[in-house]
């Protein structure tokens, strides 16, 4: 897959182009997204609700985010 940067996304947005983005929190879902050909994976603090079971995203730490981003990077290019 080609490298997608913030500049790439900004250019697409300025041109009115749509692009798919899917949320993943772990290597398994990141692998599925990669195989589906989707070039943008969002790892957001909503993992606090979805994965960690919190009522809000406030308790999510930067260490939590780093852990989940690194897990997703294992299977994405």
Tab-separated table of N, CA and C in Angstrom:
chain	number	residue	atom	x	y	z
A	1	UNK	N	0.833	-1.189	0.000
A	1	UNK	CA	0.000	0.000	0.000
A	1	UNK	C	0.872	1.245	0.000
A	2	UNK	N	0.334	2.296	-0.568
A	2	UNK	CA	1.072	3.550	-0.582
A	2	UNK	C	1.028	4.202	0.800
A	3	UNK	N	1.999	5.049	1.049
A	3	UNK	CA	2.047	5.759	2.316
A	3	UNK	C	1.034	6.895	2.301
A	4	UNK	N	0.221	6.961	3.336
A	4	UNK	CA	-0.758	8.033	3.479
A	4	UNK	C	-0.308	8.900	4.645
A	5	UNK	N	-0.135	10.188	4.372
A	5	UNK	CA	0.294	11.131	5.404
A	5	UNK	C	-0.837	12.106	5.706
A	6	UNK	N	-0.622	12.928	6.713
A	6	UNK	CA	-1.585	13.983	7.023
A	6	UNK	C	-1.776	14.882	5.802
A	7	UNK	N	-0.685	15.184	5.114
A	7	UNK	CA	-0.783	16.015	3.906
A	7	UNK	C	-1.639	15.342	2.837
A	8	UNK	N	-1.496	14.033	2.692
A	8	UNK	CA	-2.321	13.288	1.739
A	8	UNK	C	-3.797	13.441	2.081
A	9	UNK	N	-4.123	13.261	3.358
A	9	UNK	CA	-5.517	13.360	3.790
A	9	UNK	C	-6.053	14.775	3.619
A	10	UNK	N	-5.233	15.774	3.935
A	10	UNK	CA	-5.650	17.168	3.753
A	10	UNK	C	-5.922	17.473	2.286
A	11	UNK	N	-5.064	16.982	1.403
A	11	UNK	CA	-5.254	17.196	-0.033
A	11	UNK	C	-6.546	16.547	-0.505
A	12	UNK	N	-6.774	15.317	-0.082
A	12	UNK	CA	-8.011	14.628	-0.458
A	12	UNK	C	-9.234	15.399	0.028
A	13	UNK	N	-9.169	15.885	1.255
A	13	UNK	CA	-10.285	16.651	1.818
A	13	UNK	C	-10.520	17.933	1.020
A	14	UNK	N	-9.448	18.642	0.703
A	14	UNK	CA	-9.566	19.882	-0.076
A	14	UNK	C	-10.167	19.629	-1.454
A	15	UNK	N	-9.890	18.461	-2.015
A	15	UNK	CA	-10.407	18.102	-3.337
A	15	UNK	C	-11.818	17.511	-3.268
A	16	UNK	N	-12.339	17.394	-2.054
A	16	UNK	CA	-13.671	16.828	-1.888
A	16	UNK	C	-13.719	15.327	-2.045
A	17	UNK	N	-12.558	14.692	-2.009
A	17	UNK	CA	-12.481	13.235	-2.143
A	17	UNK	C	-12.829	12.571	-0.813
A	18	UNK	N	-13.502	11.453	-0.902
A	18	UNK	CA	-13.802	10.673	0.294
A	18	UNK	C	-12.811	9.521	0.389
A	19	UNK	N	-12.515	9.123	1.619
A	19	UNK	CA	-11.601	8.006	1.831
A	19	UNK	C	-12.065	7.231	3.056
A	20	UNK	N	-11.939	5.910	3.005
A	20	UNK	CA	-12.394	5.097	4.135
A	20	UNK	C	-11.403	5.133	5.296
A	21	UNK	N	-11.946	5.169	6.493
A	21	UNK	CA	-11.163	5.099	7.724
A	21	UNK	C	-11.889	4.126	8.639
A	22	UNK	N	-11.167	3.179	9.195
A	22	UNK	CA	-11.767	2.211	10.112
A	22	UNK	C	-10.961	2.195	11.399
A	23	UNK	N	-11.674	2.038	12.505
A	23	UNK	CA	-11.034	1.998	13.814
A	23	UNK	C	-10.563	0.589	14.140
A	24	UNK	N	-9.358	0.503	14.676
A	24	UNK	CA	-8.808	-0.764	15.167
A	24	UNK	C	-8.083	-0.484	16.472
A	25	UNK	N	-8.076	-1.457	17.347
A	25	UNK	CA	-7.381	-1.316	18.625
A	25	UNK	C	-6.338	-2.401	18.846
A	26	UNK	N	-6.256	-3.348	17.909
A	26	UNK	CA	-5.317	-4.450	18.102
A	26	UNK	C	-4.813	-4.969	16.757
A	27	UNK	N	-3.846	-5.859	16.833
A	27	UNK	CA	-3.206	-6.386	15.634
A	27	UNK	C	-4.177	-7.178	14.762
A	28	UNK	N	-5.096	-7.908	15.369
A	28	UNK	CA	-6.035	-8.731	14.594
A	28	UNK	C	-6.897	-7.886	13.672
A	29	UNK	N	-7.483	-6.833	14.217
A	29	UNK	CA	-8.329	-5.972	13.394
A	29	UNK	C	-7.501	-5.167	12.405
A	30	UNK	N	-6.323	-4.750	12.806
A	30	UNK	CA	-5.445	-4.019	11.887
A	30	UNK	C	-5.094	-4.891	10.685
A	31	UNK	N	-4.871	-6.170	10.919
A	31	UNK	CA	-4.561	-7.098	9.828
A	31	UNK	C	-5.747	-7.221	8.870
A	32	UNK	N	-6.944	-7.336	9.416
A	32	UNK	CA	-8.137	-7.417	8.571
A	32	UNK	C	-8.308	-6.158	7.724
A	33	UNK	N	-8.074	-5.014	8.340
A	33	UNK	CA	-8.191	-3.743	7.627
A	33	UNK	C	-7.153	-3.669	6.516
A	34	UNK	N	-5.945	-4.085	6.824
A	34	UNK	CA	-4.870	-4.094	5.824
A	34	UNK	C	-5.249	-4.984	4.638
A	35	UNK	N	-5.752	-6.176	4.918
A	35	UNK	CA	-6.127	-7.108	3.849
A	35	UNK	C	-7.310	-6.597	3.031
A	36	UNK	N	-8.138	-5.765	3.644
A	36	UNK	CA	-9.282	-5.192	2.927
A	36	UNK	C	-8.866	-4.038	2.020
A	37	UNK	N	-7.606	-3.621	2.132
A	37	UNK	CA	-7.114	-2.551	1.273
A	37	UNK	C	-7.433	-1.154	1.760
A	38	UNK	N	-7.863	-1.041	2.991
A	38	UNK	CA	-8.164	0.274	3.561
A	38	UNK	C	-6.866	0.867	4.080
A	39	UNK	N	-6.589	2.098	3.656
A	39	UNK	CA	-5.276	2.687	3.893
A	39	UNK	C	-5.156	3.507	5.173
A	40	UNK	N	-6.276	3.809	5.817
A	40	UNK	CA	-6.217	4.635	7.023
A	40	UNK	C	-6.854	3.873	8.177
A	41	UNK	N	-6.083	3.674	9.235
A	41	UNK	CA	-6.560	3.021	10.446
A	41	UNK	C	-6.566	4.054	11.561
A	42	UNK	N	-7.698	4.196	12.217
A	42	UNK	CA	-7.820	5.115	13.342
A	42	UNK	C	-7.683	4.326	14.637
A	43	UNK	N	-6.769	4.744	15.474
A	43	UNK	CA	-6.660	4.193	16.822
A	43	UNK	C	-6.994	5.349	17.751
A	44	UNK	N	-8.196	5.332	18.304
A	44	UNK	CA	-8.657	6.461	19.097
A	44	UNK	C	-8.824	6.122	20.562
A	45	UNK	N	-9.022	7.177	21.341
A	45	UNK	CA	-9.172	6.981	22.779
A	45	UNK	C	-10.488	6.302	23.142
A	46	UNK	N	-11.352	6.080	22.148
A	46	UNK	CA	-12.570	5.317	22.415
A	46	UNK	C	-12.254	3.891	22.842
A	47	UNK	N	-10.996	3.488	22.712
A	47	UNK	CA	-10.594	2.173	23.219
A	47	UNK	C	-10.856	2.079	24.718
A	48	UNK	N	-10.908	3.216	25.388
A	48	UNK	CA	-11.252	3.220	26.812
A	48	UNK	C	-12.629	2.645	27.057
A	49	UNK	N	-13.578	2.949	26.171
A	49	UNK	CA	-14.929	2.413	26.281
A	49	UNK	C	-15.014	0.995	25.729
A	50	UNK	N	-14.467	0.805	24.539
A	50	UNK	CA	-14.646	-0.440	23.801
A	50	UNK	C	-13.808	-1.585	24.358
A	51	UNK	N	-12.557	-1.319	24.665
A	51	UNK	CA	-11.633	-2.364	25.100
A	51	UNK	C	-11.505	-2.422	26.618
A	52	UNK	N	-11.361	-1.256	27.243
A	52	UNK	CA	-11.088	-1.215	28.678
A	52	UNK	C	-12.342	-1.168	29.543
A	53	UNK	N	-13.490	-0.877	28.954
A	53	UNK	CA	-14.748	-0.906	29.689
A	53	UNK	C	-15.046	0.319	30.531
A	54	UNK	N	-14.344	1.417	30.300
A	54	UNK	CA	-14.615	2.642	31.049
A	54	UNK	C	-15.900	3.293	30.548
A	55	UNK	N	-16.488	4.135	31.402
A	55	UNK	CA	-17.678	4.888	31.019
A	55	UNK	C	-17.341	6.097	30.154
A	56	UNK	N	-16.079	6.502	30.161
A	56	UNK	CA	-15.640	7.631	29.341
A	56	UNK	C	-14.226	7.358	28.848
A	57	UNK	N	-13.716	8.273	28.047
A	57	UNK	CA	-12.357	8.121	27.534
A	57	UNK	C	-11.327	8.816	28.413
A	58	UNK	N	-11.779	9.508	29.439
A	58	UNK	CA	-10.875	10.288	30.295
A	58	UNK	C	-9.767	9.441	30.926
A	59	UNK	N	-10.053	8.219	31.392
A	59	UNK	CA	-8.984	7.433	32.032
A	59	UNK	C	-7.907	6.898	31.086
A	60	UNK	N	-8.110	7.008	29.783
A	60	UNK	CA	-7.143	6.475	28.823
A	60	UNK	C	-5.857	7.298	28.893
A	61	UNK	N	-4.747	6.604	29.071
A	61	UNK	CA	-3.452	7.281	29.197
A	61	UNK	C	-2.697	7.260	27.867
A	62	UNK	N	-1.669	8.065	27.799
A	62	UNK	CA	-0.819	8.053	26.604
A	62	UNK	C	-0.153	6.688	26.455
A	63	UNK	N	0.215	6.064	27.571
A	63	UNK	CA	0.789	4.716	27.504
A	63	UNK	C	-0.204	3.725	26.894
A	64	UNK	N	-1.492	3.857	27.244
A	64	UNK	CA	-2.517	3.009	26.632
A	64	UNK	C	-2.541	3.212	25.122
A	65	UNK	N	-2.524	4.465	24.706
A	65	UNK	CA	-2.581	4.785	23.279
A	65	UNK	C	-1.366	4.223	22.540
A	66	UNK	N	-0.197	4.409	23.121
A	66	UNK	CA	1.032	3.907	22.498
A	66	UNK	C	0.974	2.390	22.347
A	67	UNK	N	0.528	1.705	23.387
A	67	UNK	CA	0.419	0.246	23.350
A	67	UNK	C	-0.470	-0.206	22.186
A	68	UNK	N	-1.638	0.416	22.040
A	68	UNK	CA	-2.578	-0.009	21.010
A	68	UNK	C	-2.123	0.395	19.608
A	69	UNK	N	-1.501	1.551	19.482
A	69	UNK	CA	-0.954	1.946	18.175
A	69	UNK	C	0.145	0.971	17.758
A	70	UNK	N	1.025	0.634	18.683
A	70	UNK	CA	2.100	-0.314	18.360
A	70	UNK	C	1.534	-1.671	17.960
A	71	UNK	N	0.471	-2.110	18.632
A	71	UNK	CA	-0.156	-3.385	18.269
A	71	UNK	C	-0.700	-3.326	16.844
A	72	UNK	N	-1.330	-2.224	16.496
A	72	UNK	CA	-1.877	-2.074	15.138
A	72	UNK	C	-0.780	-1.983	14.091
A	73	UNK	N	0.343	-1.415	14.445
A	73	UNK	CA	1.449	-1.278	13.498
A	73	UNK	C	2.081	-2.611	13.117
A	74	UNK	N	1.868	-3.641	13.931
A	74	UNK	CA	2.457	-4.944	13.635
A	74	UNK	C	2.008	-5.481	12.277
A	75	UNK	N	0.774	-5.180	11.880
A	75	UNK	CA	0.232	-5.756	10.650
A	75	UNK	C	-0.200	-4.725	9.628
A	76	UNK	N	0.295	-3.519	9.740
A	76	UNK	CA	-0.020	-2.516	8.728
A	76	UNK	C	1.264	-2.025	8.088
A	77	UNK	N	1.135	-1.590	6.856
A	77	UNK	CA	2.331	-1.125	6.153
A	77	UNK	C	2.402	0.391	6.141
